[in-house]
mmCIF file of C-alpha atoms in Angstrom:
data_model
loop_
_atom_site.group_PDB
_atom_site.id
_atom_site.type_symbol
_atom_site.label_atom_id
_atom_site.label_comp_id
_atom_site.label_asym_id
_atom_site.label_seq_id
_atom_site.Cartn_x
_atom_site.Cartn_y
_atom_site.Cartn_z
ATOM 1 C CA MET A 1 0.041 0.058 0.029
ATOM 2 C CA ASP A 2 1.211 3.571 -0.539
ATOM 3 C CA ALA A 3 1.748 6.195 2.035
ATOM 4 C CA LEU A 4 -1.284 7.459 0.997
ATOM 5 C CA VAL A 5 -3.424 4.981 1.548
ATOM 6 C CA ARG A 6 -1.825 4.084 4.951
ATOM 7 C CA ARG A 7 -2.270 7.460 6.152
ATOM 8 C CA TYR A 8 -6.063 7.436 5.528
ATOM 9 C CA GLY A 9 -6.973 3.599 4.243
ATOM 10 C CA ARG A 10 -8.646 3.304 0.889
ATOM 11 C CA ASN A 11 -12.556 2.885 1.942
ATOM 12 C CA GLU A 12 -11.400 6.492 3.364
ATOM 13 C CA LEU A 13 -9.804 7.810 0.036
ATOM 14 C CA LEU A 14 -12.940 6.315 -2.223
ATOM 15 C CA ASP A 15 -16.128 7.656 0.799
ATOM 16 C CA ASP A 16 -14.085 11.151 0.417
ATOM 17 C CA GLU A 17 -13.892 11.310 -4.155
ATOM 18 C CA SER A 18 -16.263 14.377 -3.531
ATOM 19 C CA GLU A 19 -13.683 16.205 -2.094
ATOM 20 C CA SER A 20 -10.344 14.998 -3.474
ATOM 21 C CA SER A 21 -8.297 16.808 -5.714
ATOM 22 C CA PHE A 22 -8.225 14.117 -7.904
ATOM 23 C CA THR A 23 -10.016 12.702 -10.398
ATOM 24 C CA ASN A 24 -12.287 8.882 -9.864
ATOM 25 C CA GLY A 25 -10.057 7.541 -12.180
ATOM 26 C CA VAL A 26 -7.185 8.469 -10.521
ATOM 27 C CA LEU A 27 -8.176 7.564 -6.807
ATOM 28 C CA ARG A 28 -9.359 4.175 -7.999
ATOM 29 C CA MET A 29 -6.875 2.208 -10.003
ATOM 30 C CA PRO A 30 -5.139 -0.757 -8.302
ATOM 31 C CA PHE A 31 -1.921 -0.602 -6.504
ATOM 32 C CA PRO A 32 1.039 -2.437 -7.002
ATOM 33 C CA GLU A 33 1.937 -5.016 -4.963
ATOM 34 C CA ARG A 34 4.154 -4.663 -2.351
ATOM 35 C CA PHE A 35 4.848 -1.014 -3.143
ATOM 36 C CA ARG A 36 6.676 0.977 -0.398
ATOM 37 C CA MET A 37 7.504 5.075 -0.895
ATOM 38 C CA PRO A 38 11.241 5.692 -1.759
ATOM 39 C CA HIS A 39 12.917 8.436 0.630
ATOM 40 C CA ILE A 40 12.698 11.645 -1.740
ATOM 41 C CA GLU A 41 13.351 15.068 -0.098
ATOM 42 C CA GLN A 42 10.308 17.305 1.018
ATOM 43 C CA PHE A 43 9.861 20.013 -1.116
ATOM 44 C CA LYS A 44 10.439 23.958 0.321
ATOM 45 C CA LYS A 45 10.440 26.968 -0.650
ATOM 46 C CA ASP A 46 13.899 27.522 -1.647
ATOM 47 C CA ILE A 47 13.508 24.175 -4.264
ATOM 48 C CA ASP A 48 12.942 24.873 -7.875
ATOM 49 C CA PRO A 49 9.673 22.843 -8.155
ATOM 50 C CA LYS A 50 10.807 21.637 -11.519
ATOM 51 C CA GLU A 51 14.205 20.015 -9.782
ATOM 52 C CA HIS A 52 11.630 18.541 -7.989
ATOM 53 C CA VAL A 53 9.827 16.791 -10.121
ATOM 54 C CA ARG A 54 12.384 15.110 -11.397
ATOM 55 C CA ARG A 55 13.913 14.381 -8.544
ATOM 56 C CA TYR A 56 10.601 12.424 -7.380
ATOM 57 C CA LYS A 57 9.845 10.550 -10.370
ATOM 58 C CA SER A 58 13.806 9.763 -10.875
ATOM 59 C CA ALA A 59 13.098 7.764 -6.985
ATOM 60 C CA MET A 60 9.882 6.300 -8.635
ATOM 61 C CA ALA A 61 10.970 5.189 -11.967
ATOM 62 C CA GLN A 62 10.385 2.274 -11.365
ATOM 63 C CA TYR A 63 6.340 3.180 -11.234
ATOM 64 C CA VAL A 64 6.882 5.895 -14.009
ATOM 65 C CA HIS A 65 3.967 4.435 -16.022
ATOM 66 C CA ASN A 66 1.438 4.310 -13.076
ATOM 67 C CA ASP A 67 0.268 7.935 -13.295
ATOM 68 C CA ALA A 68 -2.451 7.016 -10.835
ATOM 69 C CA LEU A 69 0.448 5.535 -8.159
ATOM 70 C CA LEU A 70 2.253 8.655 -9.252
ATOM 71 C CA CYS A 71 -0.119 11.112 -8.492
ATOM 72 C CA LEU A 72 -1.247 9.906 -5.660
ATOM 73 C CA ASN A 73 2.057 9.940 -3.657
ATOM 74 C CA PHE A 74 3.096 13.009 -5.205
ATOM 75 C CA PRO A 75 1.514 14.895 -2.438
ATOM 76 C CA GLN A 76 3.688 12.984 0.734
ATOM 77 C CA THR A 77 6.844 14.629 -0.666
ATOM 78 C CA LEU A 78 5.335 18.669 -0.587
ATOM 79 C CA GLY A 79 6.312 19.353 2.519
ATOM 80 C CA ASP A 80 3.540 22.020 4.509
ATOM 81 C CA LEU A 81 4.143 24.583 2.126
ATOM 82 C CA GLY A 82 3.105 21.863 -1.130
ATOM 83 C CA SER A 83 0.413 21.018 1.528
ATOM 84 C CA ARG A 84 -1.442 23.750 2.011
ATOM 85 C CA TRP A 85 -1.466 24.944 -1.972
ATOM 86 C CA PHE A 86 -2.560 20.814 -3.016
ATOM 87 C CA ASP A 87 -5.122 21.512 -0.055
ATOM 88 C CA ARG A 88 -6.559 24.568 -2.296
ATOM 89 C CA LEU A 89 -6.671 22.453 -5.047
ATOM 90 C CA PRO A 90 -10.473 21.778 -6.485
ATOM 91 C CA ALA A 91 -12.172 18.782 -5.871
ATOM 92 C CA ALA A 92 -11.317 15.978 -9.077
ATOM 93 C CA SER A 93 -9.181 19.087 -10.869
ATOM 94 C CA ILE A 94 -6.314 16.327 -11.574
ATOM 95 C CA SER A 95 -6.537 13.773 -13.661
ATOM 96 C CA SER A 96 -2.950 13.125 -14.475
ATOM 97 C CA PHE A 97 0.170 13.140 -13.191
ATOM 98 C CA SER A 98 1.009 15.377 -16.479
ATOM 99 C CA GLU A 99 -1.581 17.903 -15.007
ATOM 100 C CA LEU A 100 -0.527 18.006 -11.324
ATOM 101 C CA SER A 101 2.757 18.779 -12.217
ATOM 102 C CA LYS A 102 2.497 21.597 -14.547
ATOM 103 C CA ALA A 103 -0.359 23.259 -11.864
ATOM 104 C CA PHE A 104 2.422 22.627 -8.918
ATOM 105 C CA SER A 105 5.689 23.914 -11.054
ATOM 106 C CA ARG A 106 3.270 27.215 -11.993
ATOM 107 C CA GLN A 107 2.887 27.734 -8.605
ATOM 108 C CA PHE A 108 6.190 27.849 -7.340
ATOM 109 C CA LEU A 109 7.626 29.275 -10.414
ATOM 110 C CA GLY A 110 9.174 32.075 -7.925
ATOM 111 C CA ASN A 111 10.583 29.295 -6.037
ATOM 112 C CA VAL A 112 12.840 29.081 -9.841
ATOM 113 C CA HIS A 113 16.790 30.541 -8.638
ATOM 114 C CA ARG A 114 17.649 33.001 -11.606
ATOM 115 C CA LYS A 115 21.100 32.251 -12.511
ATOM 116 C CA LYS A 116 23.006 35.344 -13.035
ATOM 117 C CA SER A 117 25.470 36.153 -16.334
ATOM 118 C CA VAL A 118 28.716 36.719 -16.809
ATOM 119 C CA ALA A 119 28.381 40.560 -17.008
ATOM 120 C CA HIS A 120 28.540 39.923 -13.845
ATOM 121 C CA LEU A 121 31.552 38.688 -12.684
ATOM 122 C CA SER A 122 33.143 42.059 -14.679
ATOM 123 C CA GLN A 123 31.441 43.492 -11.080
ATOM 124 C CA LEU A 124 33.778 41.451 -9.106
ATOM 125 C CA LYS A 125 36.981 42.737 -8.440
ATOM 126 C CA GLN A 126 39.931 41.426 -6.343
ATOM 127 C CA GLY A 127 39.599 43.792 -3.441
ATOM 128 C CA LYS A 128 43.638 45.863 -2.662
ATOM 129 C CA ASP A 129 44.306 43.476 0.540
ATOM 130 C CA GLU A 130 42.578 41.023 -0.821
ATOM 131 C CA SER A 131 44.107 37.286 -0.928
ATOM 132 C CA LEU A 132 44.439 35.514 -4.175
ATOM 133 C CA LYS A 133 42.843 32.275 -2.128
ATOM 134 C CA ARG A 134 40.295 33.805 -0.654
ATOM 135 C CA TYR A 135 39.273 35.856 -4.136
ATOM 136 C CA LEU A 136 39.452 32.492 -6.221
ATOM 137 C CA GLY A 137 37.180 31.149 -3.353
ATOM 138 C CA ARG A 138 34.917 33.578 -3.731
ATOM 139 C CA PHE A 139 36.069 34.319 -7.830
ATOM 140 C CA ASP A 140 34.242 30.402 -8.442
ATOM 141 C CA GLN A 141 31.436 30.501 -6.406
ATOM 142 C CA GLU A 142 29.793 33.285 -8.511
ATOM 143 C CA VAL A 143 30.544 31.289 -11.660
ATOM 144 C CA SER A 144 28.938 28.748 -9.949
ATOM 145 C CA GLU A 145 25.751 30.745 -9.881
ATOM 146 C CA ILE A 146 25.608 31.591 -13.687
ATOM 147 C CA GLY A 147 23.824 30.294 -16.550
ATOM 148 C CA SER A 148 25.592 28.752 -19.929
ATOM 149 C CA ALA A 149 28.457 30.950 -20.895
ATOM 150 C CA ASN A 150 31.575 30.596 -22.751
ATOM 151 C CA ASP A 151 34.836 29.450 -20.389
ATOM 152 C CA GLU A 152 36.777 32.250 -22.166
ATOM 153 C CA ALA A 153 34.806 34.607 -21.193
ATOM 154 C CA ILE A 154 35.368 33.613 -17.406
ATOM 155 C CA ILE A 155 38.793 33.879 -17.651
ATOM 156 C CA ALA A 156 38.503 37.319 -19.267
ATOM 157 C CA ALA A 157 36.524 38.447 -16.544
ATOM 158 C CA PHE A 158 38.992 36.898 -13.917
ATOM 159 C CA ILE A 159 42.161 38.023 -15.616
ATOM 160 C CA ASN A 160 40.424 41.691 -15.710
ATOM 161 C CA ASN A 161 39.311 41.522 -12.372
ATOM 162 C CA LEU A 162 43.127 40.518 -10.900
ATOM 163 C CA GLN A 163 45.173 43.033 -8.715
ATOM 164 C CA ASN A 164 48.149 40.339 -9.199
ATOM 165 C CA SER A 165 49.757 41.752 -12.454
ATOM 166 C CA GLN A 166 51.472 38.445 -12.075
ATOM 167 C CA LEU A 167 49.675 36.585 -12.422
ATOM 168 C CA SER A 168 47.588 37.773 -14.866
ATOM 169 C CA PHE A 169 50.430 38.772 -17.179
ATOM 170 C CA ASP A 170 51.068 34.384 -17.366
ATOM 171 C CA LEU A 171 47.451 34.123 -17.843
ATOM 172 C CA ARG A 172 47.025 36.224 -20.791
ATOM 173 C CA ARG A 173 50.334 34.258 -22.306
ATOM 174 C CA ALA A 174 48.858 30.984 -21.285
ATOM 175 C CA ARG A 175 46.014 31.653 -24.008
ATOM 176 C CA LEU A 176 44.092 28.795 -21.698
ATOM 177 C CA THR A 177 40.257 28.809 -22.790
ATOM 178 C CA SER A 178 39.875 26.181 -19.743
ATOM 179 C CA TYR A 179 37.894 28.146 -16.633
ATOM 180 C CA ALA A 180 39.590 24.506 -15.177
ATOM 181 C CA ASP A 181 43.390 24.764 -16.323
ATOM 182 C CA MET A 182 42.889 28.652 -14.862
ATOM 183 C CA MET A 183 42.045 27.518 -11.946
ATOM 184 C CA ASP A 184 44.346 25.360 -11.629
ATOM 185 C CA MET A 185 47.361 27.903 -12.387
ATOM 186 C CA ALA A 186 45.759 30.689 -10.101
ATOM 187 C CA GLY A 187 45.726 28.098 -7.551
ATOM 188 C CA GLY A 188 49.186 27.299 -7.718
ATOM 189 C CA TYR A 189 49.655 30.673 -7.405
ATOM 190 C CA ALA A 190 47.655 31.547 -4.294
ATOM 191 C CA LEU A 191 49.530 28.783 -2.825
ATOM 192 C CA ALA A 192 53.016 30.430 -3.571
ATOM 193 C CA GLU A 193 51.226 33.423 -2.028
ATOM 194 C CA GLU A 194 49.823 31.578 1.401
ATOM 195 C CA GLU A 195 53.825 29.784 1.339
ATOM 196 C CA GLU A 196 55.185 32.866 1.428
ATOM 197 C CA ILE A 197 53.510 34.822 4.356
ATOM 198 C CA ALA A 198 53.149 32.065 6.522
ATOM 199 C CA THR A 199 56.881 31.625 6.369
ATOM 200 C CA GLY A 200 57.224 35.640 7.022
ATOM 201 C CA GLY A 201 58.155 36.189 3.306
ATOM 202 C CA TYR A 202 56.129 39.906 1.392
ATOM 203 C CA PHE A 203 54.203 39.274 -1.490
ATOM 204 C CA VAL A 204 54.650 42.052 -3.909
ATOM 205 C CA TYR A 205 50.795 42.342 -5.949
ATOM 206 C CA GLY A 206 53.254 43.308 -9.302
ATOM 207 C CA GLY A 207 52.246 46.766 -11.114
ATOM 208 C CA ARG A 208 54.595 49.266 -12.477
ATOM 209 C CA PRO A 209 56.575 51.145 -11.061
ATOM 210 C CA GLU A 210 55.634 54.856 -12.119
ATOM 211 C CA GLY A 211 58.159 57.630 -13.689
ATOM 212 C CA SER A 212 58.646 58.831 -16.222
ATOM 213 C CA LYS A 213 62.011 56.490 -17.708
ATOM 214 C CA ALA A 214 61.268 53.747 -19.806
ATOM 215 C CA LYS A 215 60.063 50.187 -18.338
ATOM 216 C CA ASP A 216 63.032 48.949 -18.478
ATOM 217 C CA GLN A 217 64.538 51.627 -16.675
ATOM 218 C CA ALA A 218 62.446 50.882 -13.550
ATOM 219 C CA LYS A 219 63.906 52.031 -10.344
ATOM 220 C CA ALA A 220 63.495 48.944 -7.173
ATOM 221 C CA PRO A 221 61.198 50.087 -4.297
ATOM 222 C CA ASP A 222 63.257 51.452 -1.378
ATOM 223 C CA ILE A 223 62.668 47.324 0.477
ATOM 224 C CA LYS A 224 65.045 47.341 3.926
ATOM 225 C CA GLY A 225 67.182 44.446 4.956
ATOM 226 C CA ASP A 226 67.121 40.815 3.467
ATOM 227 C CA LYS A 227 64.037 41.468 1.609
ATOM 228 C CA GLN A 228 66.267 43.424 -0.413
ATOM 229 C CA LYS A 229 68.772 40.644 -1.123
ATOM 230 C CA ASN A 230 65.926 38.621 -2.328
ATOM 231 C CA LYS A 231 64.628 41.577 -5.107
ATOM 232 C CA THR A 232 64.317 40.359 -8.293
ATOM 233 C CA ARG A 233 63.344 42.219 -11.832
ATOM 234 C CA ASP A 234 60.574 40.825 -14.048
ATOM 235 C CA GLY A 235 62.834 42.172 -17.631
ATOM 236 C CA ARG A 236 59.327 41.816 -19.763
ATOM 237 C CA ASP A 237 57.972 44.968 -18.157
ATOM 238 C CA GLY A 238 59.845 46.428 -15.894
ATOM 239 C CA ARG A 239 57.860 45.029 -12.725
ATOM 240 C CA TRP A 240 59.497 43.973 -9.707
ATOM 241 C CA ALA A 241 58.603 41.092 -7.855
ATOM 242 C CA TYR A 242 60.115 38.550 -5.069
ATOM 243 C CA ASN A 243 61.628 35.407 -5.271
ATOM 244 C CA LEU A 244 58.918 32.823 -3.891
ATOM 245 C CA LYS A 245 59.496 29.707 -2.555
ATOM 246 C CA THR A 246 57.554 27.731 -4.872
ATOM 247 C CA ASP A 247 58.295 28.145 -8.554
ATOM 248 C CA GLN A 248 55.501 29.167 -10.988
ATOM 249 C CA PRO A 249 55.553 28.528 -14.864
ATOM 250 C CA ARG A 250 56.191 31.647 -16.819
#
């Protein structure tokens, strides 16, 4: 017996046909022997109704062709929110699971999470003092909420948002077309940054030195102590950086 019949009893359901949201044809259909309702997450306000229907049909795959069974057990997955809606349906208004699922999806259409566009990523700038590790996590979370988007467009947005001009330069030069590859490369830089800071080092985010001389004649920052000894010059564009304990591919 299905969950609905176990709860109310077959005779009670048939006696209340005039009040049921289902038609007589649905209510009088026989149930499969030894049927047990599978575990299905209860519907909540933050769940996409179409996704809930998909999960329900997947869990009921063995009985997907038994329309009456799908109808009669579906209310048991609706939780408090969905049950209040179901109880207000007109009597004998549902004759198939297709009708029920469409009515349910229309009612809770507002639950559908609106996907952000890739243009949203262009506003997601790395903070001036934000670590690369933290920014990667924040950026990746936002990417997961983007609808269909070209990986190259996402990569371009990431590069333009960076404070770290060394990573920006290397990503442009690498000409990556895969978001996963970009995250792997950026993750290496983030690990190097974390390791340098953890060992008392100093990590400089790139940037061209100011002044009127050509970039290959740029002055190094005035850094005292041992850090000055570790200073190296990036001859490609005149930037100054400090050796990292973890070398990154250039």
